[in-house]
Amino acid sequence: MSLPGNYLDGRSQIGKAVMLQRNVHHLVFTDGVHTHRYPAREVSFHPGRAGRPDRLQLPDGGIIEVASAYQCQQLTGHLPLAARLLEGLRRCWPQLRLAGLLLLLLACWFGYRNGLPWLASEAARRTPPAVEQAMASATLGLLEKTSTLRPSRLPDSRQQALQQQLQQLVPGNSPYRYHLQLVDARELGPDIIPLPGGQIIVTDQLVRNSKSPLEMQAMLAHAVGHIEARHGLRGLIRSGGVSLAVNLFGGDRSTLLAVAPILLADMKYPADFEAEADAYASRLLGTQSLCARDALLVRLDGPDHSAAALLAAHPGNRQADTASHCAAQAG
């Protein structure tokens, strides 16, 4: 930045037009012939009075008259603190604008990553169980239309035993009435689908592939863990985003009931939901039950891919290290 001024050397009353500049820690000015340099800290600023120009007092007695007090103070480093801060903001504005944009993007990402799950949990907590039961009924109706679901062919005694197993896994303070919907579903293959409100769909194909009561008990306990934690409803709200959660807070559940059957019929729970369901089953039946469940999943992971839907919902439970750990624990 350059600033014009009138230089008086203190010996002559005739001034010279000069251009002032700031060079790091020095004030430099030239009249086109001679160049003068003074340490900026030794130059003092004096505001003009009664229409007189502002002045810079040089250490050798010379004076420079200037027309712009602000630019003069800026050159000599005598700006007030507030003005220096504003000037710094002006110079750094492009960088500050970029930093603000990055902070906004970071806040949006953090809000989506952490705020939306919290919002989904709160909205689910405020949703009555009757709404979840309506969602489950609509989902079952959709599955009956799109898949070949037939009445279970399991013996009555086996069906009753499974129903009793399920009731033993339900906590006493549960707000839901649990029911096991056993179906013969060759198209679905071995599968278990926990629906909100306490309804669990289990295919005959899954029951027939289990080799011990503990394997089915572990699968049922895992499903109950999903329902008690309201994972189906929370997963729907996460998928629907902030607008769906806000609608639920406002009491509007029509959108939720409209999208629930489509999403619930093929829902894959995230890793944190799976961990919560595993923790519930482990508290009820011990860690050995998880090993029994994993053994069943490993056995179903065959070349015919008949249990593709079930295995896709539990991608981390059939790894070789999991199976070896469970085998070592059993030994």
XYZ file of C-alpha atoms in Angstrom:
331
model
C 0.000 0.000 0.000
C 1.307 3.488 -0.940
C 0.196 6.787 0.575
C 0.908 10.294 -0.818
C 2.188 12.943 1.579
C 3.948 16.304 1.877
C 7.469 16.074 3.343
C 8.942 18.938 5.398
C 12.542 18.359 6.453
C 12.382 20.878 9.335
C 14.890 23.231 7.737
C 12.839 24.544 4.838
C 9.216 25.620 4.772
C 8.829 24.284 1.261
C 7.423 20.782 1.212
C 8.085 17.976 -1.234
C 5.514 15.548 -2.557
C 6.469 12.032 -1.517
C 5.036 8.485 -1.601
C 5.105 6.516 1.633
C 5.329 2.748 1.940
C 5.774 0.230 4.733
C 8.690 -2.173 4.296
C 8.451 -4.782 7.076
C 9.580 -2.765 10.130
C 10.482 0.451 8.314
C 8.633 3.436 6.899
C 10.041 4.285 3.470
C 9.257 7.330 1.346
C 10.754 8.911 -1.756
C 10.432 12.214 -3.564
C 11.523 10.677 -6.847
C 15.169 11.527 -6.236
C 16.008 10.646 -2.658
C 14.738 7.714 -0.609
C 14.429 7.920 3.173
C 13.999 5.010 5.585
C 13.006 5.195 9.278
C 12.170 2.485 11.838
C 8.383 2.476 12.086
C 8.468 2.358 15.893
C 10.344 5.692 15.946
C 7.706 7.469 13.845
C 4.807 8.994 15.781
C 1.356 9.931 14.507
C -0.273 13.260 15.405
C -3.848 14.015 14.323
C -4.387 17.404 12.745
C -6.392 20.145 14.449
C -8.811 22.736 13.087
C -8.648 21.559 9.498
C -4.903 20.950 9.530
C -3.657 17.687 7.957
C -2.552 14.739 10.062
C 1.196 14.484 10.591
C 3.893 11.894 10.942
C 6.710 13.063 13.190
C 10.068 11.666 12.060
C 12.901 11.035 14.552
C 15.214 13.595 12.847
C 12.687 16.423 13.208
C 11.116 16.086 9.783
C 7.353 15.985 9.259
C 5.161 14.318 6.679
C 1.672 15.701 6.242
C -0.908 13.147 5.080
C -4.554 13.322 4.070
C -5.708 9.855 5.218
C -5.393 9.305 8.952
C -6.463 5.666 8.699
C -3.916 4.732 6.034
C -1.279 6.734 7.850
C -1.862 4.850 11.095
C -1.932 1.609 9.153
C 1.465 2.317 7.613
C 3.082 3.247 10.895
C 1.436 0.486 12.932
C -0.465 2.914 15.171
C -3.970 1.664 14.393
C -6.235 1.112 17.435
C -6.754 -2.499 18.477
C -10.285 -2.709 17.044
C -9.117 -1.303 13.718
C -6.168 -3.726 13.617
C -8.522 -6.631 14.219
C -10.849 -5.484 11.440
C -7.928 -5.021 9.083
C -6.664 -8.507 9.909
C -10.103 -9.943 9.226
C -10.258 -8.121 5.906
C -6.905 -9.523 4.794
C -7.765 -13.046 5.945
C -11.351 -13.026 4.683
C -10.832 -15.551 1.810
C -9.163 -18.019 4.178
C -11.815 -17.420 6.842
C -14.588 -17.995 4.326
C -13.031 -21.307 3.261
C -12.551 -22.340 6.894
C -16.181 -21.457 7.633
C -17.362 -23.594 4.734
C -15.257 -26.524 5.945
C -16.624 -26.117 9.475
C -20.174 -26.064 8.107
C -19.566 -29.267 6.146
C -17.993 -30.859 9.220
C -20.968 -29.831 11.356
C -23.385 -31.305 8.802
C -21.426 -34.569 8.687
C -21.190 -34.755 12.481
C -24.895 -33.972 12.816
C -25.821 -36.702 10.338
C -23.455 -39.235 11.901
C -24.350 -38.588 15.542
C -27.390 -36.341 15.591
C -29.596 -38.461 13.331
C -29.150 -41.686 15.381
C -30.010 -39.752 18.544
C -33.018 -38.177 16.834
C -34.121 -41.610 15.599
C -33.883 -43.054 19.121
C -35.905 -40.199 20.598
C -38.562 -40.383 17.889
C -38.802 -44.164 18.343
C -39.162 -43.760 22.104
C -42.146 -41.440 21.579
C -43.885 -43.774 19.116
C -46.632 -45.948 20.704
C -46.289 -49.765 20.424
C -49.607 -49.834 18.539
C -47.945 -48.004 15.641
C -45.162 -50.593 15.553
C -47.721 -53.401 15.521
C -49.475 -51.748 12.573
C -46.132 -51.565 10.760
C -45.509 -55.268 11.416
C -48.948 -56.278 10.120
C -48.447 -54.265 6.935
C -44.994 -55.807 6.411
C -46.319 -59.330 6.879
C -49.069 -58.574 4.368
C -46.489 -57.393 1.839
C -44.384 -60.530 2.326
C -47.444 -62.714 1.810
C -48.113 -60.944 -1.504
C -44.543 -60.950 -2.815
C -43.293 -64.292 -1.454
C -44.790 -67.744 -1.337
C -45.526 -68.087 2.376
C -47.398 -71.232 3.327
C -48.515 -72.431 6.749
C -45.758 -74.151 8.664
C -45.351 -77.885 8.114
C -43.534 -78.422 11.382
C -45.196 -80.795 13.864
C -47.528 -79.064 16.301
C -45.344 -80.124 19.211
C -42.305 -78.457 17.612
C -44.249 -75.270 16.943
C -45.505 -75.115 20.522
C -41.997 -75.709 21.864
C -40.667 -72.805 19.805
C -43.492 -70.546 20.985
C -42.645 -71.433 24.594
C -38.953 -70.821 23.949
C -39.768 -67.373 22.642
C -41.894 -66.418 25.655
C -39.058 -67.412 28.000
C -36.764 -64.934 26.259
C -39.092 -61.933 26.579
C -38.420 -59.539 29.491
C -41.205 -59.231 32.037
C -41.585 -55.474 31.518
C -41.782 -55.635 27.726
C -44.474 -53.383 26.189
C -45.013 -55.911 23.379
C -47.044 -59.083 22.979
C -44.734 -61.519 21.228
C -45.874 -64.000 18.626
C -43.867 -66.422 16.508
C -45.110 -66.588 12.915
C -43.865 -69.930 11.580
C -44.082 -70.276 7.797
C -42.964 -72.633 5.075
C -41.085 -70.328 2.688
C -38.980 -72.068 0.084
C -38.338 -68.813 -1.766
C -36.975 -67.090 1.337
C -35.043 -70.125 2.518
C -33.679 -70.281 6.079
C -34.545 -66.914 7.593
C -35.759 -65.097 10.692
C -37.299 -61.626 10.464
C -37.952 -59.651 13.664
C -40.711 -57.114 13.101
C -41.554 -54.144 15.331
C -44.220 -54.747 17.924
C -43.199 -58.285 18.921
C -43.872 -60.351 15.803
C -41.098 -62.672 14.588
C -41.258 -64.540 11.282
C -39.321 -67.827 11.258
C -39.191 -70.162 8.281
C -39.418 -73.936 8.540
C -36.211 -74.080 6.537
C -34.279 -72.354 9.337
C -35.735 -74.616 12.030
C -34.876 -77.757 10.067
C -31.259 -76.625 9.638
C -30.746 -76.140 13.375
C -29.071 -79.069 15.116
C -29.671 -78.157 18.748
C -32.308 -76.309 20.796
C -29.653 -73.757 21.764
C -29.125 -72.712 18.144
C -32.769 -71.741 17.664
C -32.928 -70.277 21.152
C -29.954 -68.056 20.323
C -31.558 -66.921 17.053
C -34.792 -66.065 18.857
C -32.979 -64.219 21.650
C -31.107 -62.164 19.058
C -34.419 -61.284 17.373
C -35.983 -60.287 20.711
C -32.960 -58.046 21.318
C -33.691 -56.228 18.061
C -37.357 -55.739 18.958
C -36.782 -54.598 22.542
C -34.239 -52.012 21.345
C -36.755 -50.885 18.671
C -34.164 -51.383 15.956
C -36.757 -51.759 13.223
C -38.359 -48.406 13.971
C -35.023 -46.679 14.575
C -33.656 -48.089 11.331
C -36.675 -46.789 9.432
C -36.223 -43.308 10.862
C -32.512 -43.327 10.022
C -33.363 -44.293 6.449
C -36.078 -41.646 6.229
C -33.812 -38.898 7.552
C -34.544 -35.788 9.565
C -37.890 -35.028 7.899
C -39.371 -38.376 8.960
C -38.123 -37.923 12.531
C -39.579 -34.409 12.690
C -42.929 -35.712 11.404
C -42.965 -38.320 14.169
C -42.189 -35.688 16.788
C -45.143 -33.724 15.438
C -47.461 -36.738 15.635
C -47.662 -37.400 11.870
C -47.105 -41.149 11.367
C -48.679 -41.533 7.921
C -45.338 -41.379 6.076
C -43.813 -43.939 8.424
C -46.682 -46.389 7.929
C -46.459 -45.920 4.152
C -42.749 -46.747 3.814
C -42.472 -49.288 6.649
C -43.532 -52.457 4.767
C -41.075 -51.911 1.901
C -38.085 -51.124 4.118
C -38.761 -53.618 6.906
C -39.193 -56.545 4.523
C -35.544 -56.277 3.473
C -33.902 -54.375 6.325
C -30.221 -54.935 7.124
C -29.301 -53.707 10.584
C -26.085 -51.697 11.081
C -23.230 -53.065 13.152
C -24.188 -51.160 16.317
C -27.711 -52.632 16.225
C -26.308 -56.140 15.733
C -23.971 -55.631 18.693
C -26.887 -54.542 20.913
C -28.935 -57.597 19.912
C -25.939 -59.868 20.561
C -25.473 -58.291 23.987
C -29.119 -58.984 24.847
C -28.823 -62.646 23.810
C -25.543 -63.013 25.677
C -27.037 -61.644 28.904
C -29.906 -64.129 28.701
C -28.138 -67.260 27.509
C -24.411 -66.649 27.940
C -21.719 -66.243 25.305
C -21.979 -69.902 24.312
C -25.354 -69.118 22.749
C -23.642 -66.734 20.328
C -21.270 -69.517 19.363
C -24.253 -71.800 18.721
C -25.879 -69.106 16.576
C -22.649 -68.552 14.640
C -22.237 -72.288 14.086
C -25.681 -72.362 12.483
C -24.808 -69.414 10.236
C -21.522 -71.015 9.179
C -23.354 -74.218 8.333
C -25.906 -72.304 6.239
C -23.179 -70.564 4.210
C -23.213 -73.231 1.521
C -22.786 -73.218 -2.253
C -26.548 -73.179 -2.908
C -26.918 -69.698 -1.319
C -30.313 -70.713 0.044
C -29.771 -68.564 3.153
C -28.468 -65.493 1.311
C -30.931 -63.100 2.981
C -30.136 -64.309 6.492
C -26.383 -64.282 5.932
C -26.496 -60.794 4.407
C -28.141 -59.557 7.608
C -25.321 -61.063 9.726
C -22.135 -60.479 7.694
C -19.781 -60.560 10.669
C -21.011 -63.726 12.383
C -19.650 -66.460 10.143
C -15.993 -65.544 9.872
C -13.406 -68.274 10.299
C -11.888 -66.650 13.388
C -15.330 -66.537 15.034
C -15.891 -70.216 14.369
C -12.429 -71.185 15.639
C -12.892 -69.099 18.790
C -16.199 -70.796 19.532
C -14.685 -74.211 18.859
C -11.864 -73.470 21.291
C -14.355 -72.253 23.895
C -16.406 -75.422 23.509
C -13.258 -77.537 23.892
